[in-house]
Amino acid sequence: MTKLVLLHRADSIYEDEPDRIYDFPVQYLRAVSEAVGDWVIYYEPVKAGPRGYFAVAKIAQVIPKPGAEGRYLALIEPGSYLPFDRDVPRLHEGRPWEASLADSEGRPLTGGLAQSAVRRLTEAEFAAIVREGLPVDLPEIEARRYDPTPHAAEPPPPFERPVIERLISRPYRDVAFRRKVREAYDYRCAMSGLRLRNGGGRPEVNAAHIRPVAHQGSDAVRNGLALSGTLHWMFDRGLVSVADDGTILVSRNKVPREVEDRLLVADRRLCLPKDARDHPHPANLRWHRENVFGQVPLEGGQPWG
C-alpha cells in the first residue's frame, strides 16, 4: 500500500465525486492500485482555485470505468472521506510539503511531477499535511470557541493520537463535519432561514447528515444540511425532505399546515451555501426521499406540540 495525492478540479473532464469515486486515466493505474486500502489526500491545482490540499479519503477498490476505454475509477471507502477543517496551502514556510516537488534548495519546482494528477506521498508528508488541515485538538478548539469564561493559563497540549486513529474516530469526525457544514451555511438553518445564537453567542443550528453514515453516507459537506433542532428531528424522521431543485417537501399527512408555515421559509426553497461545491448532492437527496421521507412511524410527542 502507498499514500497518494490526487488532483481534483471541479471543472475537470473527469467525473470525480471526491467522497465516492476518483476518475483517472490508465497511466496512473499502477500508482492508484498500490494505494488500495490506504489513504489519499485531495489537492486542487493552481489553475483550478486557491484551496491547495483540502480533504482526505481511503481507496477501497479500483475498477475499469464502464464504457470508457483507458479510464479507471478508484472507489472511495464509504465513510472515509473527510474535508479538512482548514485548507492547507501549497507551500509551508516557502517550501512544498512534498519533497518531490522541491529542488535541492527546497524551492518549488514547476512543471513535470507538479502537474501530475497522481503523486506518491511519504508517510511523514501525509501526517504533516493532515495535522495542518485537521488539528489534533479540533474538538477542544470547537469546545472553546464560544466559551465566555476567560482562561488564566493556556490549556495543556492535547494528547496527539496517531493520525489514522483520528481519521477513523467517529467523535472527531463528527466535530469536523459539524464545523464545515455550519460554516458552509453561514450558521443559518437551511429550511427556516434563521440564524439563531444563544446568550453566549453559540449558533443554535445542527449539522445533519442527509444520508446517514450508517447507510454509507459520507462526511462531505454535500451530504450535510445545517438545520435547527426541530427541523433536524423532522428531517431524520422523514417529515420533511428536499427535491433536486431545492424545494422543501413536507409530509402533509403528518405535519399540520400551521406548523409548516411557522417553521419553513415562505418560498419553501432551501437556503443554500454561497459556494456551489457545498450544495447538497442530488444523489444524497434522492436517497433521503426514497428511504426516509414519509416512511418513519411517529412515536411520542412532537417537538412543536
PDB file of C-alpha atoms in Angstrom:
ATOM      1  CA  MET A   1       0.000   0.000   0.000  1.00  0.00           C
ATOM      2  CA  THR A   2       1.029   3.581  -0.521  1.00  0.00           C
ATOM      3  CA  LYS A   3      -0.389   7.011   0.146  1.00  0.00           C
ATOM      4  CA  LEU A   4      -1.142   9.436  -2.674  1.00  0.00           C
ATOM      5  CA  VAL A   5      -2.030  12.975  -3.569  1.00  0.00           C
ATOM      6  CA  LEU A   6      -4.922  13.099  -6.057  1.00  0.00           C
ATOM      7  CA  LEU A   7      -5.501  16.255  -8.059  1.00  0.00           C
ATOM      8  CA  HIS A   8      -9.139  17.293  -8.320  1.00  0.00           C
ATOM      9  CA  ARG A   9     -10.756  20.258 -10.012  1.00  0.00           C
ATOM     10  CA  ALA A  10     -14.477  20.936 -10.159  1.00  0.00           C
ATOM     11  CA  ASP A  11     -14.374  21.753 -13.894  1.00  0.00           C
ATOM     12  CA  SER A  12     -12.424  18.613 -14.845  1.00  0.00           C
ATOM     13  CA  ILE A  13     -13.392  16.451 -17.807  1.00  0.00           C
ATOM     14  CA  TYR A  14     -13.108  13.519 -15.403  1.00  0.00           C
ATOM     15  CA  GLU A  15     -16.235  12.543 -13.487  1.00  0.00           C
ATOM     16  CA  ASP A  16     -14.876  12.805  -9.967  1.00  0.00           C
ATOM     17  CA  GLU A  17     -17.017  12.725  -6.841  1.00  0.00           C
ATOM     18  CA  PRO A  18     -14.327  13.052  -4.155  1.00  0.00           C
ATOM     19  CA  ASP A  19     -16.345  11.289  -1.452  1.00  0.00           C
ATOM     20  CA  ARG A  20     -17.339   8.446  -3.815  1.00  0.00           C
ATOM     21  CA  ILE A  21     -15.106   7.952  -6.867  1.00  0.00           C
ATOM     22  CA  TYR A  22     -11.934   9.248  -8.484  1.00  0.00           C
ATOM     23  CA  ASP A  23     -11.831   9.027 -12.276  1.00  0.00           C
ATOM     24  CA  PHE A  24      -8.335   8.691 -13.779  1.00  0.00           C
ATOM     25  CA  PRO A  25      -6.521   7.591 -16.980  1.00  0.00           C
ATOM     26  CA  VAL A  26      -4.533   4.406 -17.419  1.00  0.00           C
ATOM     27  CA  GLN A  27      -1.097   5.974 -16.896  1.00  0.00           C
ATOM     28  CA  TYR A  28      -1.854   6.267 -13.171  1.00  0.00           C
ATOM     29  CA  LEU A  29      -3.256   2.759 -12.769  1.00  0.00           C
ATOM     30  CA  ARG A  30      -0.188   1.268 -11.111  1.00  0.00           C
ATOM     31  CA  ALA A  31       0.151   4.012  -8.518  1.00  0.00           C
ATOM     32  CA  VAL A  32      -3.560   4.071  -7.659  1.00  0.00           C
ATOM     33  CA  SER A  33      -3.682   0.268  -7.468  1.00  0.00           C
ATOM     34  CA  GLU A  34      -0.833   0.361  -4.953  1.00  0.00           C
ATOM     35  CA  ALA A  35      -2.952   2.691  -2.796  1.00  0.00           C
ATOM     36  CA  VAL A  36      -5.935   0.352  -2.464  1.00  0.00           C
ATOM     37  CA  GLY A  37      -6.651   0.023   1.251  1.00  0.00           C
ATOM     38  CA  ASP A  38      -4.655   3.163   2.055  1.00  0.00           C
ATOM     39  CA  TRP A  39      -5.326   6.875   2.402  1.00  0.00           C
ATOM     40  CA  VAL A  40      -5.087   9.697  -0.131  1.00  0.00           C
ATOM     41  CA  ILE A  41      -5.162  13.480   0.078  1.00  0.00           C
ATOM     42  CA  TYR A  42      -7.082  15.596  -2.419  1.00  0.00           C
ATOM     43  CA  TYR A  43      -5.386  18.625  -3.928  1.00  0.00           C
ATOM     44  CA  GLU A  44      -6.749  21.478  -6.028  1.00  0.00           C
ATOM     45  CA  PRO A  45      -4.225  22.603  -8.672  1.00  0.00           C
ATOM     46  CA  VAL A  46      -3.273  26.257  -9.009  1.00  0.00           C
ATOM     47  CA  LYS A  47      -5.259  26.825 -12.205  1.00  0.00           C
ATOM     48  CA  ALA A  48      -8.435  25.443 -10.591  1.00  0.00           C
ATOM     49  CA  GLY A  49      -8.512  27.584  -7.461  1.00  0.00           C
ATOM     50  CA  PRO A  50      -6.821  28.550  -4.210  1.00  0.00           C
ATOM     51  CA  ARG A  51      -7.611  25.604  -1.947  1.00  0.00           C
ATOM     52  CA  GLY A  52      -4.429  23.538  -2.156  1.00  0.00           C
ATOM     53  CA  TYR A  53      -4.824  20.342  -0.083  1.00  0.00           C
ATOM     54  CA  PHE A  54      -8.455  20.102   1.022  1.00  0.00           C
ATOM     55  CA  ALA A  55      -9.604  16.605   2.044  1.00  0.00           C
ATOM     56  CA  VAL A  56      -8.598  13.059   2.907  1.00  0.00           C
ATOM     57  CA  ALA A  57     -10.168   9.714   1.933  1.00  0.00           C
ATOM     58  CA  LYS A  58      -9.392   5.997   1.670  1.00  0.00           C
ATOM     59  CA  ILE A  59      -9.383   3.960  -1.546  1.00  0.00           C
ATOM     60  CA  ALA A  60     -11.377   0.735  -1.308  1.00  0.00           C
ATOM     61  CA  GLN A  61     -11.155  -0.628  -4.845  1.00  0.00           C
ATOM     62  CA  VAL A  62     -10.077   0.174  -8.414  1.00  0.00           C
ATOM     63  CA  ILE A  63     -12.232  -0.875 -11.376  1.00  0.00           C
ATOM     64  CA  PRO A  64     -12.270  -0.133 -15.131  1.00  0.00           C
ATOM     65  CA  LYS A  65     -14.641   2.728 -15.937  1.00  0.00           C
ATOM     66  CA  PRO A  66     -17.661   1.261 -17.770  1.00  0.00           C
ATOM     67  CA  GLY A  67     -17.835   2.388 -21.383  1.00  0.00           C
ATOM     68  CA  ALA A  68     -14.592   4.374 -21.232  1.00  0.00           C
ATOM     69  CA  GLU A  69     -11.546   2.543 -22.567  1.00  0.00           C
ATOM     70  CA  GLY A  70      -8.314   3.515 -20.846  1.00  0.00           C
ATOM     71  CA  ARG A  71     -10.112   5.060 -17.858  1.00  0.00           C
ATOM     72  CA  TYR A  72     -10.450   3.710 -14.326  1.00  0.00           C
ATOM     73  CA  LEU A  73     -12.365   4.508 -11.162  1.00  0.00           C
ATOM     74  CA  ALA A  74     -10.948   4.481  -7.654  1.00  0.00           C
ATOM     75  CA  LEU A  75     -13.889   3.722  -5.368  1.00  0.00           C
ATOM     76  CA  ILE A  76     -13.699   5.589  -2.069  1.00  0.00           C
ATOM     77  CA  GLU A  77     -14.362   3.587   1.088  1.00  0.00           C
ATOM     78  CA  PRO A  78     -17.763   4.681   2.443  1.00  0.00           C
ATOM     79  CA  GLY A  79     -17.425   6.899   5.486  1.00  0.00           C
ATOM     80  CA  SER A  80     -13.715   7.618   4.950  1.00  0.00           C
ATOM     81  CA  TYR A  81     -13.881  10.965   3.137  1.00  0.00           C
ATOM     82  CA  LEU A  82     -13.291  13.959   5.394  1.00  0.00           C
ATOM     83  CA  PRO A  83     -12.762  17.566   4.286  1.00  0.00           C
ATOM     84  CA  PHE A  84     -10.011  19.447   6.065  1.00  0.00           C
ATOM     85  CA  ASP A  85     -11.125  21.916   8.706  1.00  0.00           C
ATOM     86  CA  ARG A  86      -8.840  24.431   7.032  1.00  0.00           C
ATOM     87  CA  ASP A  87      -7.397  24.145   3.549  1.00  0.00           C
ATOM     88  CA  VAL A  88      -3.654  23.544   3.558  1.00  0.00           C
ATOM     89  CA  PRO A  89      -1.650  25.980   1.397  1.00  0.00           C
ATOM     90  CA  ARG A  90       0.596  24.519  -1.269  1.00  0.00           C
ATOM     91  CA  LEU A  91       3.734  25.776   0.470  1.00  0.00           C
ATOM     92  CA  HIS A  92       4.842  25.624   4.094  1.00  0.00           C
ATOM     93  CA  GLU A  93       7.312  28.353   5.033  1.00  0.00           C
ATOM     94  CA  GLY A  94       8.079  28.768   1.340  1.00  0.00           C
ATOM     95  CA  ARG A  95       8.737  25.081   0.706  1.00  0.00           C
ATOM     96  CA  PRO A  96       6.486  22.412  -0.814  1.00  0.00           C
ATOM     97  CA  TRP A  97       5.021  19.901   1.633  1.00  0.00           C
ATOM     98  CA  GLU A  98       6.054  17.196  -0.848  1.00  0.00           C
ATOM     99  CA  ALA A  99       9.844  16.813  -1.121  1.00  0.00           C
ATOM    100  CA  SER A 100       9.485  15.547  -4.700  1.00  0.00           C
ATOM    101  CA  LEU A 101       8.184  18.989  -5.720  1.00  0.00           C
ATOM    102  CA  ALA A 102      11.254  20.861  -4.438  1.00  0.00           C
ATOM    103  CA  ASP A 103      14.741  21.352  -5.828  1.00  0.00           C
ATOM    104  CA  SER A 104      17.907  20.746  -3.816  1.00  0.00           C
ATOM    105  CA  GLU A 105      17.487  24.142  -2.137  1.00  0.00           C
ATOM    106  CA  GLY A 106      13.865  23.452  -1.175  1.00  0.00           C
ATOM    107  CA  ARG A 107      12.457  25.812  -3.783  1.00  0.00           C
ATOM    108  CA  PRO A 108       9.239  24.805  -5.587  1.00  0.00           C
ATOM    109  CA  LEU A 109       9.619  23.116  -8.946  1.00  0.00           C
ATOM    110  CA  THR A 110       7.279  23.884 -11.827  1.00  0.00           C
ATOM    111  CA  GLY A 111       6.021  21.502 -14.483  1.00  0.00           C
ATOM    112  CA  GLY A 112       6.760  17.791 -14.534  1.00  0.00           C
ATOM    113  CA  LEU A 113       5.632  15.971 -11.399  1.00  0.00           C
ATOM    114  CA  ALA A 114       3.977  19.126 -10.053  1.00  0.00           C
ATOM    115  CA  GLN A 115       1.395  18.794 -12.834  1.00  0.00           C
ATOM    116  CA  SER A 116       0.822  15.074 -12.349  1.00  0.00           C
ATOM    117  CA  ALA A 117      -2.730  14.119 -11.357  1.00  0.00           C
ATOM    118  CA  VAL A 118      -1.453  11.358  -9.051  1.00  0.00           C
ATOM    119  CA  ARG A 119       1.604  11.633  -6.816  1.00  0.00           C
ATOM    120  CA  ARG A 120       3.039   9.254  -4.241  1.00  0.00           C
ATOM    121  CA  LEU A 121       3.297  10.648  -0.740  1.00  0.00           C
ATOM    122  CA  THR A 122       5.566   9.589   2.115  1.00  0.00           C
ATOM    123  CA  GLU A 123       4.067   8.676   5.493  1.00  0.00           C
ATOM    124  CA  ALA A 124       5.710  11.725   7.086  1.00  0.00           C
ATOM    125  CA  GLU A 125       4.365  14.089   4.413  1.00  0.00           C
ATOM    126  CA  PHE A 126       0.888  12.608   4.719  1.00  0.00           C
ATOM    127  CA  ALA A 127       0.896  13.042   8.502  1.00  0.00           C
ATOM    128  CA  ALA A 128       2.192  16.611   8.290  1.00  0.00           C
ATOM    129  CA  ILE A 129      -0.467  17.721   5.790  1.00  0.00           C
ATOM    130  CA  VAL A 130      -3.287  16.038   7.743  1.00  0.00           C
ATOM    131  CA  ARG A 131      -2.125  17.614  11.016  1.00  0.00           C
ATOM    132  CA  GLU A 132      -2.210  21.021   9.354  1.00  0.00           C
ATOM    133  CA  GLY A 133      -5.662  20.516   7.843  1.00  0.00           C
ATOM    134  CA  LEU A 134      -7.220  18.596  10.749  1.00  0.00           C
ATOM    135  CA  PRO A 135      -5.642  19.814  14.002  1.00  0.00           C
ATOM    136  CA  VAL A 136      -5.244  17.190  16.687  1.00  0.00           C
ATOM    137  CA  ASP A 137      -7.100  19.407  19.173  1.00  0.00           C
ATOM    138  CA  LEU A 138     -10.040  20.181  16.875  1.00  0.00           C
ATOM    139  CA  PRO A 139     -12.664  19.024  19.440  1.00  0.00           C
ATOM    140  CA  GLU A 140     -11.061  21.282  22.073  1.00  0.00           C
ATOM    141  CA  ILE A 141     -10.920  24.197  19.616  1.00  0.00           C
ATOM    142  CA  GLU A 142     -14.639  23.765  18.935  1.00  0.00           C
ATOM    143  CA  ALA A 143     -15.486  23.427  22.630  1.00  0.00           C
ATOM    144  CA  ARG A 144     -13.632  26.661  23.469  1.00  0.00           C
ATOM    145  CA  ARG A 145     -14.885  28.671  20.502  1.00  0.00           C
ATOM    146  CA  TYR A 146     -17.880  30.188  22.298  1.00  0.00           C
ATOM    147  CA  ASP A 147     -16.716  29.740  25.875  1.00  0.00           C
ATOM    148  CA  PRO A 148     -17.205  33.131  27.557  1.00  0.00           C
ATOM    149  CA  THR A 149     -15.106  32.090  30.560  1.00  0.00           C
ATOM    150  CA  PRO A 150     -11.575  33.537  30.417  1.00  0.00           C
ATOM    151  CA  HIS A 151      -8.755  31.099  30.976  1.00  0.00           C
ATOM    152  CA  ALA A 152      -5.994  32.145  33.325  1.00  0.00           C
ATOM    153  CA  ALA A 153      -3.482  29.848  31.720  1.00  0.00           C
ATOM    154  CA  GLU A 154      -3.042  28.115  28.413  1.00  0.00           C
ATOM    155  CA  PRO A 155      -4.670  24.665  28.316  1.00  0.00           C
ATOM    156  CA  PRO A 156      -2.262  21.734  28.385  1.00  0.00           C
ATOM    157  CA  PRO A 157      -1.166  20.462  24.975  1.00  0.00           C
ATOM    158  CA  PRO A 158      -3.544  17.788  23.675  1.00  0.00           C
ATOM    159  CA  PHE A 159      -2.575  14.165  23.626  1.00  0.00           C
ATOM    160  CA  GLU A 160      -1.629  13.583  19.998  1.00  0.00           C
ATOM    161  CA  ARG A 161      -3.214  10.381  18.801  1.00  0.00           C
ATOM    162  CA  PRO A 162      -1.784   8.813  15.644  1.00  0.00           C
ATOM    163  CA  VAL A 163      -3.145  10.450  12.501  1.00  0.00           C
ATOM    164  CA  ILE A 164      -5.007   7.374  11.245  1.00  0.00           C
ATOM    165  CA  GLU A 165      -6.601   6.828  14.648  1.00  0.00           C
ATOM    166  CA  ARG A 166      -8.025  10.332  14.464  1.00  0.00           C
ATOM    167  CA  LEU A 167      -9.246   9.857  10.904  1.00  0.00           C
ATOM    168  CA  ILE A 168     -11.357   6.864  11.898  1.00  0.00           C
ATOM    169  CA  SER A 169     -12.595   8.324  15.199  1.00  0.00           C
ATOM    170  CA  ARG A 170     -16.341   8.974  14.967  1.00  0.00           C
ATOM    171  CA  PRO A 171     -16.364  11.681  17.677  1.00  0.00           C
ATOM    172  CA  TYR A 172     -13.511  13.537  15.946  1.00  0.00           C
ATOM    173  CA  ARG A 173     -15.181  13.228  12.533  1.00  0.00           C
ATOM    174  CA  ASP A 174     -18.492  14.473  13.958  1.00  0.00           C
ATOM    175  CA  VAL A 175     -16.815  17.652  15.181  1.00  0.00           C
ATOM    176  CA  ALA A 176     -15.052  18.174  11.839  1.00  0.00           C
ATOM    177  CA  PHE A 177     -18.295  17.581   9.900  1.00  0.00           C
ATOM    178  CA  ARG A 178     -20.287  19.941  12.127  1.00  0.00           C
ATOM    179  CA  ARG A 179     -17.756  22.751  11.774  1.00  0.00           C
ATOM    180  CA  LYS A 180     -17.622  22.517   7.970  1.00  0.00           C
ATOM    181  CA  VAL A 181     -21.387  22.215   7.414  1.00  0.00           C
ATOM    182  CA  ARG A 182     -22.362  25.058   9.745  1.00  0.00           C
ATOM    183  CA  GLU A 183     -19.672  27.278   8.262  1.00  0.00           C
ATOM    184  CA  ALA A 184     -20.815  26.498   4.688  1.00  0.00           C
ATOM    185  CA  TYR A 185     -24.388  27.528   5.564  1.00  0.00           C
ATOM    186  CA  ASP A 186     -23.165  30.624   7.436  1.00  0.00           C
ATOM    187  CA  TYR A 187     -24.683  29.198  10.642  1.00  0.00           C
ATOM    188  CA  ARG A 188     -28.169  29.603   9.159  1.00  0.00           C
ATOM    189  CA  CYS A 189     -30.848  26.912   9.177  1.00  0.00           C
ATOM    190  CA  ALA A 190     -31.287  25.804   5.560  1.00  0.00           C
ATOM    191  CA  MET A 191     -35.059  25.308   5.954  1.00  0.00           C
ATOM    192  CA  SER A 192     -36.156  28.122   8.264  1.00  0.00           C
ATOM    193  CA  GLY A 193     -33.618  30.682   7.089  1.00  0.00           C
ATOM    194  CA  LEU A 194     -32.978  31.702  10.696  1.00  0.00           C
ATOM    195  CA  ARG A 195     -29.555  32.351  12.181  1.00  0.00           C
ATOM    196  CA  LEU A 196     -30.048  31.951  15.925  1.00  0.00           C
ATOM    197  CA  ARG A 197     -27.431  32.232  18.660  1.00  0.00           C
ATOM    198  CA  ASN A 198     -27.736  31.633  22.387  1.00  0.00           C
ATOM    199  CA  GLY A 199     -26.693  34.073  25.096  1.00  0.00           C
ATOM    200  CA  GLY A 200     -23.057  33.024  24.799  1.00  0.00           C
ATOM    201  CA  GLY A 201     -23.009  33.528  21.033  1.00  0.00           C
ATOM    202  CA  ARG A 202     -23.086  29.798  20.221  1.00  0.00           C
ATOM    203  CA  PRO A 203     -25.006  29.042  16.988  1.00  0.00           C
ATOM    204  CA  GLU A 204     -28.242  27.142  17.607  1.00  0.00           C
ATOM    205  CA  VAL A 205     -28.016  25.078  14.433  1.00  0.00           C
ATOM    206  CA  ASN A 206     -27.120  21.418  13.913  1.00  0.00           C
ATOM    207  CA  ALA A 207     -25.258  19.660  11.105  1.00  0.00           C
ATOM    208  CA  ALA A 208     -27.462  16.870   9.749  1.00  0.00           C
ATOM    209  CA  HIS A 209     -26.267  14.054   7.509  1.00  0.00           C
ATOM    210  CA  ILE A 210     -28.604  13.691   4.528  1.00  0.00           C
ATOM    211  CA  ARG A 211     -27.628  10.063   4.025  1.00  0.00           C
ATOM    212  CA  PRO A 212     -26.580   8.700   7.430  1.00  0.00           C
ATOM    213  CA  VAL A 213     -23.080   7.349   7.917  1.00  0.00           C
ATOM    214  CA  ALA A 214     -24.651   4.058   8.994  1.00  0.00           C
ATOM    215  CA  HIS A 215     -26.126   3.821   5.481  1.00  0.00           C
ATOM    216  CA  GLN A 216     -22.857   4.586   3.659  1.00  0.00           C
ATOM    217  CA  GLY A 217     -23.272   8.337   3.809  1.00  0.00           C
ATOM    218  CA  SER A 218     -20.109  10.448   3.824  1.00  0.00           C
ATOM    219  CA  ASP A 219     -18.871  13.337   5.933  1.00  0.00           C
ATOM    220  CA  ALA A 220     -18.700  15.592   2.871  1.00  0.00           C
ATOM    221  CA  VAL A 221     -20.445  18.958   3.160  1.00  0.00           C
ATOM    222  CA  ARG A 222     -22.527  17.868   0.148  1.00  0.00           C
ATOM    223  CA  ASN A 223     -24.042  15.210   2.398  1.00  0.00           C
ATOM    224  CA  GLY A 224     -24.971  17.734   5.057  1.00  0.00           C
ATOM    225  CA  LEU A 225     -27.600  20.322   5.917  1.00  0.00           C
ATOM    226  CA  ALA A 226     -27.483  22.985   8.612  1.00  0.00           C
ATOM    227  CA  LEU A 227     -30.803  22.657  10.449  1.00  0.00           C
ATOM    228  CA  SER A 228     -32.402  23.903  13.650  1.00  0.00           C
ATOM    229  CA  GLY A 229     -33.017  21.271  16.302  1.00  0.00           C
ATOM    230  CA  THR A 230     -36.711  20.841  15.452  1.00  0.00           C
ATOM    231  CA  LEU A 231     -36.143  20.656  11.701  1.00  0.00           C
ATOM    232  CA  HIS A 232     -33.241  18.236  12.201  1.00  0.00           C
ATOM    233  CA  TRP A 233     -35.637  15.992  14.155  1.00  0.00           C
ATOM    234  CA  MET A 234     -38.244  16.284  11.394  1.00  0.00           C
ATOM    235  CA  PHE A 235     -35.708  15.591   8.642  1.00  0.00           C
ATOM    236  CA  ASP A 236     -34.363  12.468  10.342  1.00  0.00           C
ATOM    237  CA  ARG A 237     -37.917  11.161  10.758  1.00  0.00           C
ATOM    238  CA  GLY A 238     -38.922  11.799   7.177  1.00  0.00           C
ATOM    239  CA  LEU A 239     -41.412  14.579   7.884  1.00  0.00           C
ATOM    240  CA  VAL A 240     -39.525  16.888   5.542  1.00  0.00           C
ATOM    241  CA  SER A 241     -37.158  16.289   2.637  1.00  0.00           C
ATOM    242  CA  VAL A 242     -35.727  18.174  -0.335  1.00  0.00           C
ATOM    243  CA  ALA A 243     -36.319  17.887  -4.089  1.00  0.00           C
ATOM    244  CA  ASP A 244     -33.430  18.100  -6.538  1.00  0.00           C
ATOM    245  CA  ASP A 245     -34.345  21.710  -7.336  1.00  0.00           C
ATOM    246  CA  GLY A 246     -34.131  22.718  -3.664  1.00  0.00           C
ATOM    247  CA  THR A 247     -37.871  22.704  -2.963  1.00  0.00           C
ATOM    248  CA  ILE A 248     -38.608  21.669   0.625  1.00  0.00           C
ATOM    249  CA  LEU A 249     -41.026  18.728   0.697  1.00  0.00           C
ATOM    250  CA  VAL A 250     -43.435  18.195   3.580  1.00  0.00           C
ATOM    251  CA  SER A 251     -45.270  15.038   4.647  1.00  0.00           C
ATOM    252  CA  ARG A 252     -48.770  16.548   4.507  1.00  0.00           C
ATOM    253  CA  ASN A 253     -50.492  13.810   6.473  1.00  0.00           C
ATOM    254  CA  LYS A 254     -48.097  14.192   9.434  1.00  0.00           C
ATOM    255  CA  VAL A 255     -47.220  17.900   9.634  1.00  0.00           C
ATOM    256  CA  PRO A 256     -50.029  20.388  10.334  1.00  0.00           C
ATOM    257  CA  ARG A 257     -50.116  23.304   7.896  1.00  0.00           C
ATOM    258  CA  GLU A 258     -49.767  25.868  10.685  1.00  0.00           C
ATOM    259  CA  VAL A 259     -46.574  24.118  11.858  1.00  0.00           C
ATOM    260  CA  GLU A 260     -45.210  24.116   8.306  1.00  0.00           C
ATOM    261  CA  ASP A 261     -45.973  27.838   7.934  1.00  0.00           C
ATOM    262  CA  ARG A 262     -44.294  28.616  11.253  1.00  0.00           C
ATOM    263  CA  LEU A 263     -41.102  26.624  10.665  1.00  0.00           C
ATOM    264  CA  LEU A 264     -40.242  26.914   6.966  1.00  0.00           C
ATOM    265  CA  VAL A 265     -39.139  29.788   4.753  1.00  0.00           C
ATOM    266  CA  ALA A 266     -42.017  31.391   2.884  1.00  0.00           C
ATOM    267  CA  ASP A 267     -40.951  30.249  -0.587  1.00  0.00           C
ATOM    268  CA  ARG A 268     -40.307  26.665   0.616  1.00  0.00           C
ATOM    269  CA  ARG A 269     -36.897  26.608  -1.024  1.00  0.00           C
ATOM    270  CA  LEU A 270     -33.658  25.574   0.663  1.00  0.00           C
ATOM    271  CA  CYS A 271     -31.284  28.357   1.759  1.00  0.00           C
ATOM    272  CA  LEU A 272     -28.114  27.139   0.051  1.00  0.00           C
ATOM    273  CA  PRO A 273     -24.409  27.844   0.693  1.00  0.00           C
ATOM    274  CA  LYS A 274     -22.765  30.539  -1.416  1.00  0.00           C
ATOM    275  CA  ASP A 275     -20.239  28.045  -2.775  1.00  0.00           C
ATOM    276  CA  ALA A 276     -21.994  25.744  -5.242  1.00  0.00           C
ATOM    277  CA  ARG A 277     -19.485  23.000  -4.397  1.00  0.00           C
ATOM    278  CA  ASP A 278     -21.168  22.765  -0.989  1.00  0.00           C
ATOM    279  CA  HIS A 279     -24.722  22.354  -2.288  1.00  0.00           C
ATOM    280  CA  PRO A 280     -26.418  19.047  -1.402  1.00  0.00           C
ATOM    281  CA  HIS A 281     -25.616  16.313  -3.885  1.00  0.00           C
ATOM    282  CA  PRO A 282     -28.723  15.160  -5.815  1.00  0.00           C
ATOM    283  CA  ALA A 283     -27.858  11.503  -5.140  1.00  0.00           C
ATOM    284  CA  ASN A 284     -27.917  12.127  -1.384  1.00  0.00           C
ATOM    285  CA  LEU A 285     -31.240  13.977  -1.587  1.00  0.00           C
ATOM    286  CA  ARG A 286     -32.703  11.200  -3.698  1.00  0.00           C
ATOM    287  CA  TRP A 287     -31.576   8.602  -1.137  1.00  0.00           C
ATOM    288  CA  HIS A 288     -33.355  10.527   1.631  1.00  0.00           C
ATOM    289  CA  ARG A 289     -36.561  10.864  -0.397  1.00  0.00           C
ATOM    290  CA  GLU A 290     -36.589   7.188  -1.316  1.00  0.00           C
ATOM    291  CA  ASN A 291     -35.565   5.728   2.036  1.00  0.00           C
ATOM    292  CA  VAL A 292     -36.674   8.148   4.775  1.00  0.00           C
ATOM    293  CA  PHE A 293     -39.266  10.670   3.591  1.00  0.00           C
ATOM    294  CA  GLY A 294     -42.736   9.676   4.760  1.00  0.00           C
ATOM    295  CA  GLN A 295     -41.561   6.246   5.906  1.00  0.00           C
ATOM    296  CA  VAL A 296     -40.650   6.601   9.592  1.00  0.00           C
ATOM    297  CA  PRO A 297     -43.554   5.970  12.010  1.00  0.00           C
ATOM    298  CA  LEU A 298     -44.007   8.742  14.557  1.00  0.00           C
ATOM    299  CA  GLU A 299     -43.988   7.852  18.237  1.00  0.00           C
ATOM    300  CA  GLY A 300     -44.370  10.016  21.314  1.00  0.00           C
ATOM    301  CA  GLY A 301     -44.882  13.767  21.450  1.00  0.00           C
ATOM    302  CA  GLN A 302     -43.857  16.116  18.667  1.00  0.00           C
ATOM    303  CA  PRO A 303     -41.388  18.973  19.317  1.00  0.00           C
ATOM    304  CA  TRP A 304     -43.826  21.574  18.003  1.00  0.00           C
ATOM    305  CA  GLY A 305     -46.661  20.441  20.305  1.00  0.00           C
TER     306      GLY A 305
END
